Amino acid sequence: MSDSWRAVDAYIAGKLLGDDDALAAALANNEANGLPPIDVSAAQGKMLFLLAQIAGARRILEIGTLGGYSTIWLARALPEGGELVTLEIEEAHARVARANLDRAGVSDRVDIRVGPASDSLAAMTGAAPFDFVFIDADKQGNAHYVAEAIRLGRSGTTIVVDNVVREGGVLDPDSGDPRIDGTRALFDMLNADARIDATAVQTVGVKKWDGFVLARVR
């Protein structure tokens, strides 16, 4: 990782984000409980917050809770009466997330559902559509998760998918890495599905060289 990337992220955070005790405590609690340090960066969290607000989101779906760091950012973007449903496969991670959300004062607007995301998504029928979807789970399932986000969304739903560049690994069709194979399948799906408009943006910083998909349901 370039020292300059890290320094620029620190500059951005210092100028535009400031200190946040609840978010810092969430990261510390994640580390204390042995969760992998794969949360979005602070600048990326603020980006999610702003995108959800720009979209006017009242119902948000998050696929991949981990310890709830990005969940806190998204929950804070909700207006009064808004709701966030977040899906996490590991009960141990969900327990850590619940404590972090309680500490941040947003647990009243968050519904954590534990189990394989594909099962939780399949069980969702008949509810109001989601306005904003953030996908940051197993990369092998990305194409399926976007298809489910379209099904559970509406015209205008915003979809963000994290980790789609993987330090350039997305270019390798023979990598043998299921995460890269899943990411390439996502791009193929976005290319072929007429229901959605999408682009992808590369990022560098404390999370190294990666990127995200930004999409909108037609």
CSV table of N, CA, C and O in Angstrom, one decimal, residues 92-206:
chain,number,residue,atom,x,y,z
A,92,ALA,N,-22.0,-14.9,15.7
A,92,ALA,CA,-21.0,-14.2,16.6
A,92,ALA,C,-20.8,-12.8,16.1
A,92,ALA,O,-20.6,-11.9,16.9
A,93,HIS,N,-20.7,-12.6,14.7
A,93,HIS,CA,-20.6,-11.3,14.2
A,93,HIS,C,-21.8,-10.4,14.5
A,93,HIS,O,-21.7,-9.2,14.9
A,94,ALA,N,-23.0,-11.0,14.4
A,94,ALA,CA,-24.2,-10.3,14.7
A,94,ALA,C,-24.3,-9.8,16.1
A,94,ALA,O,-24.8,-8.7,16.4
A,95,ARG,N,-23.8,-10.7,17.1
A,95,ARG,CA,-23.7,-10.2,18.5
A,95,ARG,C,-22.9,-9.0,18.7
A,95,ARG,O,-23.2,-8.1,19.4
A,96,VAL,N,-21.7,-9.0,18.0
A,96,VAL,CA,-20.8,-7.8,18.1
A,96,VAL,C,-21.5,-6.6,17.5
A,96,VAL,O,-21.5,-5.5,18.0
A,97,ALA,N,-22.1,-6.8,16.4
A,97,ALA,CA,-22.8,-5.7,15.7
A,97,ALA,C,-23.9,-5.1,16.5
A,97,ALA,O,-24.1,-3.9,16.6
A,98,ARG,N,-24.7,-6.0,17.2
A,98,ARG,CA,-25.8,-5.5,18.1
A,98,ARG,C,-25.3,-4.6,19.2
A,98,ARG,O,-25.8,-3.5,19.4
A,99,ALA,N,-24.1,-5.0,19.8
A,99,ALA,CA,-23.5,-4.1,20.8
A,99,ALA,C,-23.1,-2.8,20.2
A,99,ALA,O,-23.3,-1.7,20.9
A,100,ASN,N,-22.5,-2.9,19.1
A,100,ASN,CA,-22.0,-1.6,18.4
A,100,ASN,C,-23.2,-0.7,18.0
A,100,ASN,O,-23.1,0.5,18.2
A,101,LEU,N,-24.2,-1.3,17.5
A,101,LEU,CA,-25.4,-0.5,17.2
A,101,LEU,C,-26.1,0.1,18.4
A,101,LEU,O,-26.5,1.3,18.4
A,102,ASP,N,-26.1,-0.6,19.5
A,102,ASP,CA,-26.7,-0.1,20.7
A,102,ASP,C,-25.9,1.1,21.2
A,102,ASP,O,-26.5,2.1,21.6
A,103,ARG,N,-24.6,0.9,21.2
A,103,ARG,CA,-23.7,2.0,21.6
A,103,ARG,C,-23.8,3.2,20.8
A,103,ARG,O,-23.8,4.4,21.3
A,104,ALA,N,-24.1,3.0,19.5
A,104,ALA,CA,-24.2,4.2,18.6
A,104,ALA,C,-25.6,4.8,18.6
A,104,ALA,O,-25.8,5.8,18.0
A,105,GLY,N,-26.5,4.2,19.3
A,105,GLY,CA,-27.9,4.7,19.4
A,105,GLY,C,-28.7,4.5,18.2
A,105,GLY,O,-29.7,5.3,18.0
A,106,VAL,N,-28.5,3.5,17.4
A,106,VAL,CA,-29.2,3.3,16.1
A,106,VAL,C,-29.9,2.0,16.1
A,106,VAL,O,-30.6,1.6,15.0
A,107,SER,N,-29.8,1.2,17.1
A,107,SER,CA,-30.4,-0.2,17.0
A,107,SER,C,-31.9,-0.2,16.8
A,107,SER,O,-32.4,-1.2,16.3
A,108,ASP,N,-32.6,0.9,17.2
A,108,ASP,CA,-34.0,0.9,17.1
A,108,ASP,C,-34.5,0.9,15.6
A,108,ASP,O,-35.6,0.6,15.3
A,109,ARG,N,-33.6,1.3,14.7
A,109,ARG,CA,-34.0,1.3,13.3
A,109,ARG,C,-33.3,0.2,12.5
A,109,ARG,O,-33.4,0.3,11.2
A,110,VAL,N,-32.6,-0.7,13.1
A,110,VAL,CA,-31.9,-1.8,12.4
A,110,VAL,C,-32.4,-3.1,12.8
A,110,VAL,O,-32.6,-3.5,13.9
A,111,ASP,N,-32.7,-4.0,11.7
A,111,ASP,CA,-33.1,-5.3,11.9
A,111,ASP,C,-32.0,-6.2,11.4
A,111,ASP,O,-31.8,-6.3,10.1
A,112,ILE,N,-31.3,-6.9,12.3
A,112,ILE,CA,-30.2,-7.9,11.9
A,112,ILE,C,-30.8,-9.2,11.7
A,112,ILE,O,-31.5,-9.8,12.6
A,113,ARG,N,-30.7,-9.8,10.5
A,113,ARG,CA,-31.2,-11.2,10.2
A,113,ARG,C,-30.0,-12.1,10.0
A,113,ARG,O,-29.1,-11.8,9.1
A,114,VAL,N,-29.9,-13.2,10.8
A,114,VAL,CA,-28.8,-14.0,10.8
A,114,VAL,C,-29.1,-15.3,9.9
A,114,VAL,O,-30.1,-15.9,10.1
A,115,GLY,N,-28.1,-15.7,9.1
A,115,GLY,CA,-28.2,-16.8,8.2
A,115,GLY,C,-27.6,-16.6,6.9
A,115,GLY,O,-27.3,-15.4,6.6
A,116,PRO,N,-27.6,-17.5,6.0
A,116,PRO,CA,-27.1,-17.3,4.6
A,116,PRO,C,-27.9,-16.2,4.0
A,116,PRO,O,-29.2,-16.3,4.0
A,117,ALA,N,-27.2,-15.3,3.3
A,117,ALA,CA,-28.0,-14.1,2.7
A,117,ALA,C,-28.9,-14.6,1.7
A,117,ALA,O,-30.0,-14.0,1.6
A,118,SER,N,-28.6,-15.6,0.9
A,118,SER,CA,-29.5,-16.1,-0.1
A,118,SER,C,-30.8,-16.6,0.5
A,118,SER,O,-31.9,-16.4,-0.1
A,119,ASP,N,-30.7,-17.2,1.6
A,119,ASP,CA,-32.0,-17.7,2.3
A,119,ASP,C,-32.8,-16.5,2.8
A,119,ASP,O,-34.0,-16.5,2.7
A,120,SER,N,-32.1,-15.6,3.5
A,120,SER,CA,-32.8,-14.4,4.0
A,120,SER,C,-33.5,-13.6,2.9
A,120,SER,O,-34.6,-13.1,3.1
A,121,LEU,N,-32.8,-13.5,1.8
A,121,LEU,CA,-33.4,-12.7,0.7
A,121,LEU,C,-34.6,-13.4,0.1
A,121,LEU,O,-35.6,-12.8,-0.2
A,122,ALA,N,-34.5,-14.8,-0.1
A,122,ALA,CA,-35.6,-15.5,-0.6
A,122,ALA,C,-36.8,-15.4,0.2
A,122,ALA,O,-37.9,-15.5,-0.3
A,123,ALA,N,-36.6,-15.2,1.5
A,123,ALA,CA,-37.7,-15.2,2.5
A,123,ALA,C,-38.4,-13.8,2.4
A,123,ALA,O,-39.5,-13.6,3.0
A,124,MET,N,-37.8,-12.8,1.8
A,124,MET,CA,-38.4,-11.5,1.7
A,124,MET,C,-39.4,-11.4,0.6
A,124,MET,O,-39.0,-11.4,-0.6
A,125,THR,N,-40.7,-11.3,1.0
A,125,THR,CA,-41.7,-11.1,0.0
A,125,THR,C,-42.8,-10.2,0.5
A,125,THR,O,-43.0,-10.2,1.8
A,126,GLY,N,-43.3,-9.4,-0.3
A,126,GLY,CA,-44.5,-8.6,0.1
A,126,GLY,C,-44.2,-7.3,0.9
A,126,GLY,O,-45.1,-6.6,1.1
A,127,ALA,N,-43.0,-7.1,1.3
A,127,ALA,CA,-42.6,-5.9,2.0
A,127,ALA,C,-42.5,-4.7,1.0
A,127,ALA,O,-42.4,-4.9,-0.2
A,128,ALA,N,-42.5,-3.5,1.6
A,128,ALA,CA,-42.2,-2.3,0.8
A,128,ALA,C,-40.8,-2.4,0.2
A,128,ALA,O,-39.9,-3.0,0.7
A,129,PRO,N,-40.7,-1.8,-1.0
A,129,PRO,CA,-39.4,-1.9,-1.7
A,129,PRO,C,-38.3,-1.2,-1.0
A,129,PRO,O,-38.5,-0.2,-0.3
A,130,PHE,N,-37.0,-1.7,-1.1
A,130,PHE,CA,-35.9,-1.0,-0.6
A,130,PHE,C,-35.5,0.2,-1.6
A,130,PHE,O,-35.5,0.0,-2.8
A,131,ASP,N,-35.0,1.3,-1.0
A,131,ASP,CA,-34.6,2.4,-1.7
A,131,ASP,C,-33.1,2.4,-2.0
A,131,ASP,O,-32.7,3.1,-2.9
A,132,PHE,N,-32.4,1.7,-1.2
A,132,PHE,CA,-30.9,1.7,-1.2
A,132,PHE,C,-30.4,0.4,-0.8
A,132,PHE,O,-30.9,-0.2,0.2
A,133,VAL,N,-29.4,-0.2,-1.5
A,133,VAL,CA,-28.9,-1.5,-1.1
A,133,VAL,C,-27.4,-1.4,-1.2
A,133,VAL,O,-26.8,-0.9,-2.2
A,134,PHE,N,-26.7,-1.9,-0.1
A,134,PHE,CA,-25.3,-1.9,0.0
A,134,PHE,C,-24.9,-3.4,0.1
A,134,PHE,O,-25.3,-4.1,1.0
A,135,ILE,N,-24.1,-3.9,-0.8
A,135,ILE,CA,-23.7,-5.3,-0.9
A,135,ILE,C,-22.2,-5.4,-0.6
A,135,ILE,O,-21.3,-4.9,-1.3
A,136,ASP,N,-21.8,-6.1,0.5
A,136,ASP,CA,-20.5,-6.2,0.9
A,136,ASP,C,-20.3,-7.6,1.7
A,136,ASP,O,-20.0,-7.6,2.9
A,137,ALA,N,-20.6,-8.6,1.0
A,137,ALA,CA,-20.6,-10.0,1.6
A,137,ALA,C,-19.7,-10.9,0.8
A,137,ALA,O,-18.7,-10.4,0.2
A,138,ASP,N,-20.0,-12.2,0.7
A,138,ASP,CA,-19.2,-13.1,-0.1
A,138,ASP,C,-19.3,-12.7,-1.5
A,138,ASP,O,-20.4,-12.5,-2.1
A,139,LYS,N,-18.1,-12.5,-2.2
A,139,LYS,CA,-18.1,-12.0,-3.5
A,139,LYS,C,-18.7,-13.0,-4.6
A,139,LYS,O,-19.1,-12.6,-5.6
A,140,GLN,N,-18.6,-14.3,-4.2
A,140,GLN,CA,-19.2,-15.3,-5.1
A,140,GLN,C,-20.6,-15.1,-5.3
A,140,GLN,O,-21.2,-15.5,-6.4
A,141,GLY,N,-21.3,-14.5,-4.4
A,141,GLY,CA,-22.8,-14.3,-4.5
A,141,GLY,C,-23.2,-13.0,-5.1
A,141,GLY,O,-24.4,-12.7,-5.2
A,142,ASN,N,-22.2,-12.1,-5.5
A,142,ASN,CA,-22.6,-10.8,-5.9
A,142,ASN,C,-23.6,-10.6,-7.0
A,142,ASN,O,-24.6,-9.8,-6.9
A,143,ALA,N,-23.5,-11.4,-8.0
A,143,ALA,CA,-24.5,-11.3,-9.1
A,143,ALA,C,-25.9,-11.7,-8.6
A,143,ALA,O,-26.9,-11.0,-9.0
A,144,HIS,N,-26.0,-12.7,-7.8
A,144,HIS,CA,-27.3,-13.1,-7.3
A,144,HIS,C,-27.8,-12.0,-6.3
A,144,HIS,O,-29.0,-11.7,-6.4
A,145,TYR,N,-26.9,-11.5,-5.5
A,145,TYR,CA,-27.4,-10.4,-4.6
A,145,TYR,C,-27.9,-9.2,-5.4
A,145,TYR,O,-28.9,-8.6,-4.9
A,146,VAL,N,-27.3,-8.8,-6.4
A,146,VAL,CA,-27.8,-7.7,-7.2
A,146,VAL,C,-29.1,-8.0,-7.8
A,146,VAL,O,-30.0,-7.2,-7.9
A,147,ALA,N,-29.2,-9.3,-8.4
A,147,ALA,CA,-30.5,-9.7,-8.9
A,147,ALA,C,-31.6,-9.6,-7.9
A,147,ALA,O,-32.8,-9.1,-8.1
A,148,GLU,N,-31.3,-10.0,-6.6
A,148,GLU,CA,-32.3,-9.9,-5.6
A,148,GLU,C,-32.6,-8.5,-5.1
A,148,GLU,O,-33.7,-8.1,-4.8
A,149,ALA,N,-31.5,-7.7,-5.2
A,149,ALA,CA,-31.7,-6.2,-4.9
A,149,ALA,C,-32.7,-5.6,-5.9
A,149,ALA,O,-33.5,-4.8,-5.5
A,150,ILE,N,-32.6,-6.0,-7.2
A,150,ILE,CA,-33.5,-5.5,-8.2
A,150,ILE,C,-34.9,-6.0,-7.9
A,150,ILE,O,-35.9,-5.2,-7.9
A,151,ARG,N,-35.1,-7.2,-7.5
A,151,ARG,CA,-36.4,-7.8,-7.2
A,151,ARG,C,-37.0,-7.1,-6.0
A,151,ARG,O,-38.2,-6.8,-6.0
A,152,LEU,N,-36.2,-6.8,-5.0
A,152,LEU,CA,-36.7,-6.2,-3.8
A,152,LEU,C,-36.7,-4.7,-3.8
A,152,LEU,O,-37.1,-4.0,-2.8
A,153,GLY,N,-36.3,-4.1,-4.9
A,153,GLY,CA,-36.2,-2.7,-5.0
A,153,GLY,C,-37.4,-2.1,-5.9
A,153,GLY,O,-38.5,-2.7,-6.0
A,154,ARG,N,-37.1,-1.0,-6.5
A,154,ARG,CA,-38.1,-0.3,-7.3
A,154,ARG,C,-37.3,0.5,-8.4
A,154,ARG,O,-36.1,0.5,-8.3
A,155,SER,N,-38.0,1.0,-9.3
A,155,SER,CA,-37.4,1.9,-10.3
A,155,SER,C,-36.8,3.1,-9.5
A,155,SER,O,-37.4,3.8,-8.7
A,156,GLY,N,-35.5,3.3,-9.6
A,156,GLY,CA,-34.8,4.3,-8.9
A,156,GLY,C,-34.0,3.8,-7.7
A,156,GLY,O,-33.2,4.6,-7.1
A,157,THR,N,-34.1,2.6,-7.3
A,157,THR,CA,-33.3,2.1,-6.2
A,157,THR,C,-31.8,2.1,-6.5
A,157,THR,O,-31.4,1.8,-7.6
A,158,THR,N,-31.1,2.6,-5.6
A,158,THR,CA,-29.6,2.7,-5.7
A,158,THR,C,-29.0,1.5,-5.1
A,158,THR,O,-29.3,1.0,-4.0
A,159,ILE,N,-28.0,0.9,-5.8
A,159,ILE,CA,-27.3,-0.2,-5.4
A,159,ILE,C,-25.8,0.0,-5.4
A,159,ILE,O,-25.2,0.5,-6.4
A,160,VAL,N,-25.1,-0.2,-4.3
A,160,VAL,CA,-23.6,-0.1,-4.2
A,160,VAL,C,-23.0,-1.5,-3.9
A,160,VAL,O,-23.5,-2.1,-3.0
A,161,VAL,N,-22.0,-1.9,-4.6
A,161,VAL,CA,-21.4,-3.2,-4.4
A,161,VAL,C,-19.9,-2.9,-4.1
A,161,VAL,O,-19.2,-2.2,-5.0
A,162,ASP,N,-19.4,-3.3,-3.0
A,162,ASP,CA,-18.0,-3.0,-2.6
A,162,ASP,C,-17.0,-4.1,-3.1
A,162,ASP,O,-17.4,-5.2,-3.5
A,163,ASN,N,-15.7,-3.7,-3.2
A,163,ASN,CA,-14.6,-4.7,-3.5
A,163,ASN,C,-14.7,-5.3,-4.9
A,163,ASN,O,-14.7,-6.5,-5.0
A,164,VAL,N,-14.9,-4.5,-5.9
A,164,VAL,CA,-15.0,-5.0,-7.3
A,164,VAL,C,-13.8,-4.9,-8.2
A,164,VAL,O,-13.8,-5.3,-9.3
A,165,VAL,N,-12.7,-4.4,-7.6
A,165,VAL,CA,-11.5,-4.2,-8.4
A,165,VAL,C,-10.4,-5.2,-7.9
A,165,VAL,O,-9.7,-5.8,-8.7
A,166,ARG,N,-10.3,-5.4,-6.6
A,166,ARG,CA,-9.5,-6.4,-6.0
A,166,ARG,C,-8.0,-6.3,-6.5
A,166,ARG,O,-7.4,-7.2,-7.0
A,167,GLU,N,-7.5,-5.0,-6.4
A,167,GLU,CA,-6.1,-4.8,-6.8
A,167,GLU,C,-5.8,-5.2,-8.2
A,167,GLU,O,-4.7,-5.7,-8.5
A,168,GLY,N,-6.8,-5.1,-9.1
A,168,GLY,CA,-6.7,-5.4,-10.5
A,168,GLY,C,-6.9,-6.9,-10.8
A,168,GLY,O,-6.9,-7.3,-11.9
A,169,GLY,N,-7.2,-7.7,-9.8
A,169,GLY,CA,-7.5,-9.1,-10.0
A,169,GLY,C,-8.7,-9.4,-10.9
A,169,GLY,O,-8.8,-10.4,-11.5
A,170,VAL,N,-9.6,-8.4,-10.9
A,170,VAL,CA,-10.8,-8.6,-11.7
A,170,VAL,C,-10.4,-8.8,-13.2
A,170,VAL,O,-11.3,-9.3,-14.0
A,171,LEU,N,-9.2,-8.4,-13.6
A,171,LEU,CA,-8.8,-8.6,-15.0
A,171,LEU,C,-8.5,-10.0,-15.4
A,171,LEU,O,-8.4,-10.3,-16.6
A,172,ASP,N,-8.2,-10.9,-14.4
A,172,ASP,CA,-7.7,-12.2,-14.6
A,172,ASP,C,-8.8,-13.2,-14.7
A,172,ASP,O,-9.4,-13.7,-13.7
A,173,PRO,N,-9.1,-13.7,-15.9
A,173,PRO,CA,-10.2,-14.7,-16.1
A,173,PRO,C,-9.8,-16.1,-15.6
A,173,PRO,O,-10.6,-17.0,-15.4
A,174,ASP,N,-8.5,-16.3,-15.3
A,174,ASP,CA,-8.0,-17.6,-14.9
A,174,ASP,C,-7.4,-17.6,-13.5
A,174,ASP,O,-6.5,-18.4,-13.2
A,175,SER,N,-7.8,-16.7,-12.7
A,175,SER,CA,-7.2,-16.5,-11.4
A,175,SER,C,-7.4,-17.7,-10.5
A,175,SER,O,-6.6,-18.0,-9.6
A,176,GLY,N,-8.6,-18.4,-10.6
A,176,GLY,CA,-8.9,-19.5,-9.7
A,176,GLY,C,-9.4,-19.0,-8.4
A,176,GLY,O,-9.8,-19.9,-7.5
A,177,ASP,N,-9.5,-17.7,-8.1
A,177,ASP,CA,-9.9,-17.2,-6.9
A,177,ASP,C,-11.5,-17.0,-7.0
A,177,ASP,O,-11.9,-16.2,-7.8
A,178,PRO,N,-12.2,-17.7,-6.2
A,178,PRO,CA,-13.7,-17.6,-6.3
A,178,PRO,C,-14.2,-16.2,-6.1
A,178,PRO,O,-15.3,-15.8,-6.6
A,179,ARG,N,-13.5,-15.4,-5.3
A,179,ARG,CA,-13.9,-14.0,-5.1
A,179,ARG,C,-13.8,-13.2,-6.4
A,179,ARG,O,-14.7,-12.4,-6.8
A,180,ILE,N,-12.7,-13.4,-7.2
A,180,ILE,CA,-12.6,-12.8,-8.4
A,180,ILE,C,-13.5,-13.3,-9.5
A,180,ILE,O,-14.1,-12.6,-10.2
A,181,ASP,N,-13.7,-14.6,-9.5
A,181,ASP,CA,-14.7,-15.2,-10.4
A,181,ASP,C,-16.1,-14.6,-10.1
A,181,ASP,O,-16.8,-14.3,-11.1
A,182,GLY,N,-16.4,-14.5,-8.9
A,182,GLY,CA,-17.7,-13.9,-8.5
A,182,GLY,C,-17.9,-12.4,-8.9
A,182,GLY,O,-18.9,-12.0,-9.4
A,183,THR,N,-16.8,-11.7,-8.8
A,183,THR,CA,-16.8,-10.3,-9.2
A,183,THR,C,-16.9,-10.2,-10.7
A,183,THR,O,-17.7,-9.3,-11.3
A,184,ARG,N,-16.2,-11.0,-11.5
A,184,ARG,CA,-16.3,-11.0,-12.9
A,184,ARG,C,-17.7,-11.4,-13.4
A,184,ARG,O,-18.3,-10.8,-14.3
A,185,ALA,N,-18.3,-12.4,-12.7
A,185,ALA,CA,-19.7,-12.7,-12.9
A,185,ALA,C,-20.7,-11.6,-12.7
A,185,ALA,O,-21.7,-11.4,-13.4
A,186,LEU,N,-20.4,-10.8,-11.7
A,186,LEU,CA,-21.2,-9.6,-11.4
A,186,LEU,C,-21.1,-8.6,-12.6
A,186,LEU,O,-22.1,-8.1,-13.1
A,187,PHE,N,-19.9,-8.3,-13.1
A,187,PHE,CA,-19.8,-7.4,-14.2
A,187,PHE,C,-20.5,-8.0,-15.5
A,187,PHE,O,-21.2,-7.2,-16.2
A,188,ASP,N,-20.4,-9.3,-15.7
A,188,ASP,CA,-21.1,-9.9,-16.8
A,188,ASP,C,-22.6,-9.7,-16.6
A,188,ASP,O,-23.4,-9.4,-17.6
A,189,MET,N,-23.1,-9.9,-15.4
A,189,MET,CA,-24.5,-9.7,-15.2
A,189,MET,C,-25.0,-8.3,-15.4
A,189,MET,O,-26.0,-8.0,-16.0
A,190,LEU,N,-24.2,-7.3,-14.9
A,190,LEU,CA,-24.6,-5.9,-15.1
A,190,LEU,C,-24.5,-5.5,-16.5
A,190,LEU,O,-25.4,-4.7,-17.0
A,191,ASN,N,-23.6,-6.1,-17.3
A,191,ASN,CA,-23.5,-5.8,-18.7
A,191,ASN,C,-24.8,-6.3,-19.5
A,191,ASN,O,-25.2,-5.7,-20.5
A,192,ALA,N,-25.3,-7.4,-19.0
A,192,ALA,CA,-26.4,-8.1,-19.8
A,192,ALA,C,-27.8,-7.8,-19.3
A,192,ALA,O,-28.8,-8.0,-20.1
A,193,ASP,N,-27.9,-7.2,-18.1
A,193,ASP,CA,-29.3,-7.0,-17.5
A,193,ASP,C,-29.8,-5.6,-17.9
A,193,ASP,O,-29.3,-4.6,-17.4
A,194,ALA,N,-30.8,-5.6,-18.6
A,194,ALA,CA,-31.4,-4.3,-19.1
A,194,ALA,C,-32.2,-3.6,-18.0
A,194,ALA,O,-32.6,-2.4,-18.2
A,195,ARG,N,-32.3,-4.2,-16.8
A,195,ARG,CA,-33.1,-3.6,-15.8
A,195,ARG,C,-32.3,-2.6,-15.0
A,195,ARG,O,-32.8,-1.9,-14.1
A,196,ILE,N,-31.0,-2.5,-15.3
A,196,ILE,CA,-30.1,-1.7,-14.4
A,196,ILE,C,-29.1,-0.9,-15.1
A,196,ILE,O,-28.6,-1.3,-16.2
A,197,ASP,N,-28.8,0.3,-14.7
A,197,ASP,CA,-27.7,1.1,-15.2
A,197,ASP,C,-26.6,1.1,-14.2
A,197,ASP,O,-26.8,1.3,-13.0
A,198,ALA,N,-25.3,1.0,-14.6
A,198,ALA,CA,-24.3,0.8,-13.6
A,198,ALA,C,-23.0,1.4,-14.1
A,198,ALA,O,-22.7,1.5,-15.4
A,199,THR,N,-22.1,1.8,-13.2
A,199,THR,CA,-20.7,2.1,-13.5
A,199,THR,C,-19.9,1.5,-12.3
A,199,THR,O,-20.4,1.0,-11.4
A,200,ALA,N,-18.6,1.6,-12.5
A,200,ALA,CA,-17.7,1.2,-11.4
A,200,ALA,C,-16.6,2.3,-11.2
A,200,ALA,O,-16.1,2.8,-12.2
A,201,VAL,N,-16.2,2.5,-10.0
A,201,VAL,CA,-15.2,3.5,-9.7
A,201,VAL,C,-14.0,2.9,-8.9
A,201,VAL,O,-14.3,2.2,-7.9
A,202,GLN,N,-12.8,3.1,-9.4
A,202,GLN,CA,-11.7,2.5,-8.6
A,202,GLN,C,-11.3,3.5,-7.4
A,202,GLN,O,-11.5,4.7,-7.5
A,203,THR,N,-10.8,2.9,-6.4
A,203,THR,CA,-10.5,3.6,-5.2
A,203,THR,C,-9.1,3.2,-4.7
A,203,THR,O,-8.7,2.0,-4.9
A,204,VAL,N,-8.4,4.1,-4.1
A,204,VAL,CA,-7.1,3.8,-3.4
A,204,VAL,C,-7.2,4.5,-2.0
A,204,VAL,O,-7.9,5.4,-1.8
A,205,GLY,N,-6.5,3.9,-1.0
A,205,GLY,CA,-6.5,4.5,0.3
A,205,GLY,C,-6.1,3.4,1.3
A,205,GLY,O,-5.4,2.5,1.0
A,206,VAL,N,-6.6,3.5,2.5
A,206,VAL,CA,-6.2,2.6,3.6
A,206,VAL,C,-6.7,1.2,3.3
A,206,VAL,O,-6.3,0.2,3.8
